[in-house]
Coordinates of C-alpha atoms and ligand atoms in Angstrom, one line a residue:
M43 CA 63.3 -62.1 -18.5
T44 CA 64.0 -62.5 -14.8
V45 CA 64.8 -66.1 -13.8
S46 CA 65.8 -66.6 -10.2
T47 CA 68.6 -69.0 -9.4
S48 CA 68.3 -68.9 -5.7
S49 CA 68.0 -72.2 -3.7
R50 CA 66.5 -72.8 -0.3
I51 CA 67.1 -75.7 1.9
V52 CA 64.2 -76.8 4.0
V53 CA 65.2 -78.7 7.1
P54 CA 62.3 -80.9 8.3
G55 CA 60.7 -81.3 11.7
G56 CA 58.9 -79.3 14.3
S57 CA 55.3 -78.0 14.6
L58 CA 53.7 -74.8 13.7
R59 CA 52.5 -72.6 16.5
G60 CA 51.3 -69.0 17.0
E61 CA 49.5 -66.5 14.8
T62 CA 50.2 -64.7 11.6
L63 CA 48.7 -62.2 9.3
P64 CA 49.0 -63.7 5.8
P65 CA 49.9 -61.2 3.0
P66 CA 47.2 -59.0 1.5
D67 CA 45.1 -60.3 -1.3
K68 CA 46.8 -60.2 -4.7
S69 CA 43.6 -60.1 -6.8
I70 CA 42.1 -57.3 -4.7
T71 CA 45.2 -55.2 -4.7
H72 CA 45.4 -55.4 -8.6
R73 CA 41.8 -54.3 -8.9
A74 CA 42.1 -51.6 -6.3
I75 CA 44.9 -50.0 -8.3
I76 CA 43.0 -50.2 -11.6
L77 CA 39.7 -49.0 -10.3
S78 CA 41.4 -46.1 -8.4
A79 CA 43.3 -45.1 -11.5
L80 CA 39.9 -44.9 -13.4
S81 CA 38.1 -43.0 -10.7
T82 CA 38.2 -39.3 -10.4
G83 CA 40.1 -38.2 -7.3
T84 CA 42.3 -39.6 -4.7
S85 CA 41.9 -43.2 -3.5
R86 CA 43.8 -45.0 -0.8
I87 CA 44.6 -48.7 -0.7
I88 CA 45.1 -49.8 2.9
H89 CA 47.3 -52.9 3.4
P90 CA 48.1 -53.4 -0.3
L91 CA 50.1 -56.4 -1.4
A92 CA 53.6 -54.9 -2.0
A93 CA 54.8 -57.8 -4.1
D94 CA 56.2 -58.1 -7.6
D95 CA 52.9 -58.9 -9.4
C96 CA 51.0 -55.9 -8.0
E97 CA 54.0 -53.6 -8.5
R98 CA 53.6 -54.4 -12.2
T99 CA 50.1 -53.1 -12.2
A100 CA 51.1 -50.0 -10.3
E101 CA 53.9 -49.4 -12.7
A102 CA 51.6 -49.9 -15.7
F103 CA 49.3 -47.1 -14.5
R104 CA 52.3 -44.9 -13.6
S105 CA 53.4 -45.2 -17.2
L106 CA 49.9 -44.2 -18.3
G107 CA 50.2 -41.0 -16.3
I108 CA 48.7 -42.0 -12.9
S109 CA 50.4 -41.2 -9.6
V110 CA 50.6 -44.3 -7.4
E111 CA 52.7 -43.6 -4.3
R112 CA 53.2 -45.1 -0.9
D113 CA 52.4 -43.0 2.1
R114 CA 54.0 -43.0 5.6
T115 CA 51.5 -45.7 6.8
G116 CA 52.4 -48.1 3.9
A117 CA 49.1 -47.4 2.2
W118 CA 49.1 -46.7 -1.6
V119 CA 47.7 -43.4 -2.7
V120 CA 46.3 -43.3 -6.2
V121 CA 45.3 -40.1 -7.9
G122 CA 42.7 -41.2 -10.5
R123 CA 42.0 -39.2 -13.6
G124 CA 38.7 -40.8 -14.6
L125 CA 37.9 -43.2 -17.3
Y126 CA 39.2 -40.9 -20.1
G127 CA 42.2 -39.5 -18.3
L128 CA 45.0 -41.9 -19.2
N129 CA 48.0 -40.8 -21.3
E130 CA 49.9 -42.8 -23.9
A131 CA 52.8 -44.7 -22.2
P132 CA 56.3 -43.4 -23.0
S133 CA 57.8 -45.7 -25.6
Q134 CA 54.3 -47.1 -25.9
T135 CA 55.4 -50.2 -23.9
I136 CA 54.3 -51.7 -20.6
Y137 CA 56.2 -54.6 -19.0
C138 CA 53.9 -57.0 -17.0
G139 CA 56.6 -59.3 -15.6
N140 CA 55.2 -62.6 -14.4
S141 CA 51.7 -61.2 -13.9
G142 CA 48.8 -62.6 -15.9
T143 CA 46.3 -60.5 -14.0
T144 CA 48.2 -57.3 -15.0
M145 CA 48.3 -58.2 -18.6
R146 CA 44.8 -59.4 -18.9
L147 CA 43.0 -56.7 -16.9
V148 CA 45.1 -53.9 -18.3
S149 CA 44.3 -55.1 -21.8
G150 CA 40.6 -54.4 -21.1
V151 CA 41.5 -50.8 -20.1
L152 CA 43.8 -50.3 -23.1
A153 CA 41.2 -51.5 -25.5
G154 CA 39.2 -48.4 -24.8
Q155 CA 42.2 -45.9 -25.2
P156 CA 42.8 -43.8 -28.4
F157 CA 46.4 -44.9 -28.6
E158 CA 48.6 -47.9 -29.1
T159 CA 50.4 -49.9 -26.4
K160 CA 52.6 -52.9 -26.4
L161 CA 52.3 -55.3 -23.4
M162 CA 55.3 -57.5 -22.7
G163 CA 55.9 -60.2 -20.1
D164 CA 58.6 -62.5 -18.8
H165 CA 59.3 -65.9 -20.3
S166 CA 56.4 -67.6 -18.4
L167 CA 53.9 -64.9 -19.2
S168 CA 54.9 -64.8 -22.9
N169 CA 53.9 -68.4 -23.1
R170 CA 50.4 -68.1 -21.5
P171 CA 47.3 -67.8 -23.7
M172 CA 46.2 -64.3 -24.3
D173 CA 43.7 -65.1 -27.0
R174 CA 41.1 -65.6 -24.3
V175 CA 41.1 -61.8 -23.8
A176 CA 42.2 -60.8 -27.3
Q177 CA 39.1 -62.4 -28.9
P178 CA 36.4 -60.5 -26.9
L179 CA 38.4 -57.3 -27.2
R180 CA 38.7 -57.7 -31.0
A181 CA 34.9 -58.4 -31.1
M182 CA 34.5 -55.1 -29.3
G183 CA 36.5 -53.3 -32.0
A184 CA 40.0 -53.0 -30.6
E185 CA 42.9 -54.0 -32.8
I186 CA 45.1 -56.6 -31.2
A187 CA 48.2 -58.2 -32.7
A188 CA 49.7 -61.1 -30.8
R189 CA 52.6 -63.5 -31.4
D190 CA 51.1 -66.5 -33.2
G191 CA 47.7 -64.8 -32.7
K192 CA 47.7 -65.7 -29.0
Y193 CA 50.8 -64.9 -27.0
A194 CA 52.5 -61.7 -25.7
P195 CA 53.8 -59.3 -26.8
L196 CA 50.4 -57.9 -27.4
H197 CA 50.0 -54.7 -29.5
I198 CA 46.8 -53.1 -28.5
H199 CA 45.3 -50.3 -30.6
G200 CA 42.3 -49.1 -28.7
R201 CA 39.1 -47.7 -30.1
R202 CA 36.6 -45.4 -28.5
P203 CA 33.8 -46.1 -28.1
L204 CA 34.1 -49.9 -28.1
T205 CA 31.2 -52.0 -29.3
P206 CA 29.3 -53.9 -26.5
V207 CA 29.4 -57.7 -26.7
D208 CA 27.6 -60.6 -25.0
W209 CA 30.7 -62.7 -24.4
K210 CA 30.5 -66.4 -23.4
S211 CA 33.8 -67.3 -22.0
P212 CA 34.9 -70.8 -22.8
V213 CA 37.0 -70.9 -19.6
P214 CA 35.7 -69.8 -16.2
S215 CA 38.3 -67.0 -15.6
A216 CA 38.0 -63.9 -13.4
Q217 CA 40.8 -62.4 -15.5
V218 CA 38.7 -62.7 -18.7
K219 CA 35.5 -61.6 -17.0
S220 CA 37.3 -58.5 -15.5
C221 CA 39.0 -57.6 -18.8
V222 CA 35.6 -57.7 -20.6
L223 CA 33.8 -55.7 -17.9
L224 CA 36.6 -53.0 -17.8
A225 CA 36.4 -52.7 -21.6
G226 CA 32.6 -52.6 -21.2
L227 CA 33.0 -49.3 -19.4
Y228 CA 34.2 -47.8 -22.7
T229 CA 31.1 -48.7 -24.7
E230 CA 27.9 -46.9 -25.2
G231 CA 25.7 -49.9 -24.4
I232 CA 25.5 -53.0 -22.3
T233 CA 28.3 -55.6 -22.2
S234 CA 27.9 -59.0 -20.6
V235 CA 30.2 -61.9 -19.8
E236 CA 28.9 -65.4 -19.0
E237 CA 31.0 -68.3 -17.6
T238 CA 30.2 -72.0 -17.1
F239 CA 31.2 -71.8 -13.4
K240 CA 31.4 -68.7 -11.4
S241 CA 35.0 -67.4 -11.0
R242 CA 36.1 -65.1 -8.2
D243 CA 33.8 -62.0 -8.0
H244 CA 36.1 -59.3 -6.6
T245 CA 35.6 -57.1 -9.7
E246 CA 31.9 -57.2 -9.3
R247 CA 32.1 -56.4 -5.6
M248 CA 34.6 -53.6 -6.2
F249 CA 32.7 -52.1 -9.2
S250 CA 29.6 -52.0 -7.0
A251 CA 31.6 -50.3 -4.1
A252 CA 32.9 -47.7 -6.6
G253 CA 29.3 -46.9 -7.7
I254 CA 29.1 -48.9 -10.9
K255 CA 25.7 -50.6 -11.4
L256 CA 25.9 -54.2 -12.6
D257 CA 23.2 -56.8 -13.5
I258 CA 24.2 -60.2 -12.1
Q259 CA 22.1 -63.2 -13.0
G260 CA 23.7 -66.5 -12.1
N261 CA 27.0 -66.7 -13.9
R262 CA 26.3 -63.8 -16.2
V263 CA 27.4 -60.2 -15.3
A264 CA 26.4 -57.2 -17.4
V265 CA 27.6 -53.6 -17.2
R266 CA 26.5 -50.4 -19.0
G267 CA 29.3 -48.3 -20.5
G268 CA 30.1 -44.8 -19.5
Q269 CA 29.4 -45.1 -15.8
T270 CA 31.9 -43.2 -13.6
L271 CA 33.8 -44.6 -10.7
T272 CA 34.0 -43.0 -7.3
A273 CA 37.4 -42.8 -5.5
Q274 CA 37.5 -45.1 -2.5
E275 CA 39.4 -46.1 0.6
W276 CA 40.1 -49.8 -0.2
V277 CA 41.0 -52.1 2.6
V278 CA 42.7 -55.3 1.5
P279 CA 42.1 -58.5 3.6
S280 CA 44.6 -61.4 3.7
D281 CA 44.9 -63.7 0.7
I282 CA 43.5 -67.2 1.2
S283 CA 45.8 -68.4 -1.6
S284 CA 48.8 -67.4 0.5
A285 CA 47.3 -68.4 3.8
A286 CA 46.9 -71.9 2.2
F287 CA 50.6 -72.7 2.7
P288 CA 50.9 -72.2 6.5
L289 CA 47.4 -73.7 6.8
V290 CA 48.3 -77.0 5.1
A291 CA 51.7 -77.0 6.9
A292 CA 49.8 -76.8 10.3
L293 CA 47.4 -79.6 9.2
I294 CA 50.2 -82.0 8.4
A295 CA 53.0 -81.1 10.8
P296 CA 52.4 -83.0 14.1
G297 CA 51.4 -81.0 17.2
S298 CA 50.5 -77.8 15.3
E299 CA 48.0 -75.1 16.1
I300 CA 48.0 -71.7 14.4
L301 CA 45.8 -68.7 13.9
L302 CA 45.6 -67.1 10.5
R303 CA 44.2 -63.6 10.8
N304 CA 41.9 -61.5 8.5
V305 CA 41.6 -64.2 5.8
D306 CA 39.3 -63.4 2.9
V307 CA 36.7 -66.2 2.8
N308 CA 34.7 -64.9 -0.1
P309 CA 32.5 -67.9 -1.2
T310 CA 34.1 -67.8 -4.7
R311 CA 37.5 -68.3 -3.2
D312 CA 37.0 -70.7 -0.2
G313 CA 36.9 -74.0 -2.0
L314 CA 40.1 -75.2 -0.3
L315 CA 38.5 -74.9 3.1
E316 CA 35.5 -76.9 1.9
V317 CA 37.6 -79.6 0.4
L318 CA 40.0 -79.9 3.4
Q319 CA 37.1 -80.0 5.8
A320 CA 35.6 -82.8 3.8
M321 CA 39.0 -84.5 4.2
G322 CA 38.7 -84.2 8.0
A323 CA 40.7 -81.1 8.6
N324 CA 40.3 -79.2 11.8
I325 CA 39.8 -75.7 10.6
K326 CA 37.6 -73.2 12.5
R327 CA 36.3 -69.9 11.1
E328 CA 36.2 -67.3 14.0
D329 CA 35.1 -63.8 14.2
I330 CA 33.4 -63.7 10.7
R331 CA 33.1 -60.1 9.6
V332 CA 33.1 -57.9 6.5
M333 CA 36.3 -56.0 5.5
G334 CA 36.4 -53.9 2.4
G335 CA 33.2 -55.5 1.0
E336 CA 34.6 -59.0 1.5
P337 CA 33.7 -61.7 4.1
V338 CA 36.8 -62.3 6.3
C339 CA 37.5 -64.3 9.4
D340 CA 40.3 -65.7 11.5
L341 CA 41.1 -69.3 10.9
V342 CA 42.2 -71.7 13.7
V343 CA 44.0 -74.7 12.2
K344 CA 45.1 -77.8 14.1
T345 CA 47.0 -80.9 13.0
S346 CA 44.5 -83.4 11.6
G347 CA 44.3 -86.9 10.3
L348 CA 43.2 -86.5 6.6
K349 CA 41.2 -88.8 4.4
A350 CA 41.2 -88.8 0.6
T351 CA 38.5 -87.0 -1.4
R352 CA 37.4 -86.2 -5.0
V353 CA 37.6 -82.7 -6.4
D354 CA 35.5 -82.1 -9.5
E355 CA 35.3 -79.4 -12.2
E356 CA 32.6 -77.3 -10.5
I357 CA 34.7 -76.4 -7.5
I358 CA 38.0 -75.9 -9.4
P359 CA 37.5 -72.1 -9.9
R360 CA 37.0 -71.7 -6.2
L361 CA 40.4 -73.3 -5.3
L362 CA 42.3 -73.0 -8.6
D363 CA 45.6 -71.5 -7.2
E364 CA 45.5 -73.9 -4.2
I365 CA 45.8 -77.1 -6.1
P366 CA 49.6 -77.5 -5.7
I367 CA 49.3 -77.2 -1.9
L368 CA 46.1 -79.3 -1.8
T369 CA 48.2 -82.0 -3.6
V370 CA 50.8 -81.9 -0.8
A371 CA 47.9 -82.4 1.7
A372 CA 46.5 -85.3 -0.3
T373 CA 49.9 -87.1 -0.2
Q374 CA 49.2 -87.4 3.6
A375 CA 45.5 -88.4 3.3
E376 CA 44.4 -92.0 3.7
G377 CA 43.2 -93.3 0.3
V378 CA 43.0 -92.1 -3.3
T379 CA 42.4 -88.4 -4.0
E380 CA 41.3 -87.6 -7.5
I381 CA 41.3 -84.0 -8.9
R382 CA 39.6 -83.6 -12.2
G383 CA 38.6 -80.7 -14.5
A384 CA 41.8 -78.8 -13.7
A385 CA 43.5 -78.5 -17.2
E386 CA 43.7 -74.7 -16.6
L387 CA 46.6 -75.5 -14.3
R388 CA 48.7 -76.3 -17.3
V389 CA 48.6 -72.6 -18.4
K390 CA 49.4 -71.0 -15.1
E391 CA 52.8 -69.5 -14.1
S392 CA 54.1 -73.0 -14.9
D393 CA 52.5 -76.3 -16.0
R394 CA 51.4 -77.1 -12.4
L395 CA 50.0 -80.5 -13.1
A396 CA 53.3 -81.7 -14.7
H397 CA 55.6 -80.0 -12.2
V398 CA 53.7 -80.9 -9.0
T399 CA 53.8 -84.5 -10.2
S400 CA 57.5 -84.6 -11.2
E401 CA 58.8 -82.8 -8.1
L402 CA 56.7 -84.5 -5.5
T403 CA 57.4 -87.8 -7.1
K404 CA 61.1 -87.1 -6.4
M405 CA 60.1 -86.8 -2.8
G406 CA 58.4 -90.2 -2.8
A407 CA 54.8 -89.1 -3.4
R408 CA 52.6 -91.5 -5.4
I409 CA 50.9 -89.2 -8.0
Q410 CA 49.5 -90.0 -11.4
E411 CA 49.2 -87.1 -13.8
L412 CA 46.0 -87.0 -15.9
P413 CA 45.4 -84.6 -18.9
D414 CA 43.1 -82.6 -16.6
G415 CA 44.0 -83.5 -13.1
L416 CA 45.9 -85.7 -10.7
I417 CA 45.4 -89.0 -8.8
I418 CA 47.2 -89.0 -5.5
R419 CA 47.6 -92.0 -3.3
G420 CA 48.3 -91.6 0.4
P421 CA 49.4 -91.5 3.1
T422 CA 53.0 -91.6 1.8
P423 CA 56.0 -90.7 3.8
L424 CA 58.0 -88.0 1.9
R425 CA 61.8 -87.9 1.7
G426 CA 64.0 -84.8 1.1
A427 CA 65.0 -84.3 -2.5
E428 CA 66.3 -81.6 -4.8
V429 CA 63.2 -80.1 -6.5
D430 CA 62.7 -77.1 -8.8
S431 CA 60.0 -74.4 -8.5
F432 CA 60.1 -73.8 -12.2
N433 CA 60.0 -70.1 -11.1
D434 CA 56.4 -70.6 -10.0
H435 CA 55.8 -69.0 -6.6
R436 CA 53.0 -71.4 -5.6
M437 CA 55.1 -74.4 -6.5
A438 CA 58.1 -73.2 -4.4
M439 CA 55.8 -72.7 -1.3
A440 CA 54.1 -76.0 -1.8
F441 CA 57.4 -77.8 -1.9
A442 CA 58.6 -76.0 1.3
V443 CA 55.5 -77.3 3.1
A444 CA 56.2 -80.8 1.8
G445 CA 59.8 -80.5 3.0
L446 CA 58.6 -79.8 6.5
I447 CA 57.4 -83.3 6.9
A448 CA 60.0 -85.1 4.8
D449 CA 62.8 -87.4 6.0
G450 CA 65.9 -85.4 5.2
N451 CA 66.5 -81.9 3.8
T452 CA 64.7 -80.6 0.7
S453 CA 66.5 -78.3 -1.6
I454 CA 64.3 -76.0 -3.6
R455 CA 65.8 -74.4 -6.7
N456 CA 64.6 -71.0 -7.9
A457 CA 63.0 -70.3 -4.5
D458 CA 63.0 -66.5 -4.5
C459 CA 60.0 -66.5 -6.9
V460 CA 57.9 -66.4 -3.7
D461 CA 58.3 -62.6 -4.1
I462 CA 55.5 -62.7 -6.7
S463 CA 52.8 -63.1 -4.0
F464 CA 54.4 -63.7 -0.6
P465 CA 57.7 -61.9 -0.2
T466 CA 58.0 -62.7 3.5
F467 CA 57.2 -66.4 3.1
W468 CA 60.6 -67.8 4.2
E469 CA 60.7 -65.6 7.4
E470 CA 57.0 -66.3 8.2
F471 CA 57.5 -70.0 7.7
E472 CA 60.4 -70.1 10.1
K473 CA 58.7 -67.8 12.6
L474 CA 55.7 -70.2 12.9
R475 CA 57.9 -73.2 13.4
V476 CA 58.8 -74.5 16.8
A477 CA 61.0 -77.5 17.6
T478 CA 59.0 -80.5 18.9
T479 CA 59.7 -81.3 22.5
Ligands
LIG181 C1 43.0 -64.2 -10.8 C2 42.3 -65.1 -11.4 C3 42.7 -66.5 -11.6 C4 43.9 -66.8 -10.7 C5 44.9 -65.8 -10.7 C6 44.3 -64.4 -10.2 C7 42.5 -62.8 -10.7 O1 43.2 -66.7 -12.9 O2 44.5 -68.1 -11.0 O3 46.0 -66.1 -9.8 O4 43.0 -62.0 -9.9 O5 41.5 -62.5 -11.5 P1 42.2 -67.0 -14.1 O6 41.3 -65.9 -14.3 O7 43.1 -67.3 -15.3 O8 41.4 -68.3 -13.7

């Protein structure tokens, strides 16, 4: 288990100015590695997210016999061996670190392999529910043993062919959907997944780009097994979930104006922009274009007076990872912001509802924790405090943004967990800051 002990002090004050290219999209990088490994031939991933989580997926496929190397330009070159070309991992073990996406998506691939693999994770990942993928994979014929029936380590004994299923996922989750669709490739029939609300659709877009035919009807996606994937050149746009931190910082730090380049604004991911705009945020989408099959644009963000809003269950999957930073924004909004239908946040890298409440409360925020959400009263002046990230990258970055507008210094414990998704966060954050005149 890797637990960081590093602390960071955030000194408040200043505005944000200038432009930045936020880190490449984490979800797309994971999928690009997986689909490339299962294609026949050489794929290139241009501008991949070279951060801990995606390294775990790359390492998983290396141990299954796939070459994943960095070239001189920083692109990753993956030599795929087709759907049926993976080898048994040495020691039959894959370590997924902190990465839920690695564990859940790789499980779908391993379910269709004629060998056994043990998937392990760090302390956080070992306490996140895996029954949501184990259940459909068992229904498809894979043998899966899990601690207490639901937690890692997972022992997956694959079966080929798998049996197709029509799976109704009780939680809207792109990880579950992607896991079942990947396993569906190893069946001899049609496998479908249906969710109550549509989760991010990168897998669907990238399957289509690689030549896999899908049938998509509303929130149901179906795939026929045995289709082959074509090697690609994947181009990864910037991750809106990482862009969210400088974006909210610019909204709440006085006198700010920044440009965030190449941000993926896929409609299944852009809920934060919709909510912030409803709160009065001055965010403009410029130069809307398509990059790697995803809609992207540049975002111009200026300091804005915010008013409270209500965030309900239907939009949660479109801004799931952004709720900690949205909460920081809501502490500065006039009125009472209510976020509901977000119980999923309790099973992320940490219990985000509990920890965002406890730590921002130490900074003077007025937040009430609900079983499935938060009530935030604003605007509230924040004060510097000692807070803990609980080794959750998105919490560390949200607290850094809160610290920017606090009265006094904020000390963030376990701050180097930003390496999970935004390894350059601390440098970028300082680079965008200018002293107020
Ligand atoms: C992800 C899906 C989401 C998200 C996670 C990445 C993905 O999780 O929170 O950071 O790449 O599929 P769920 O599928 O659990 O909602």
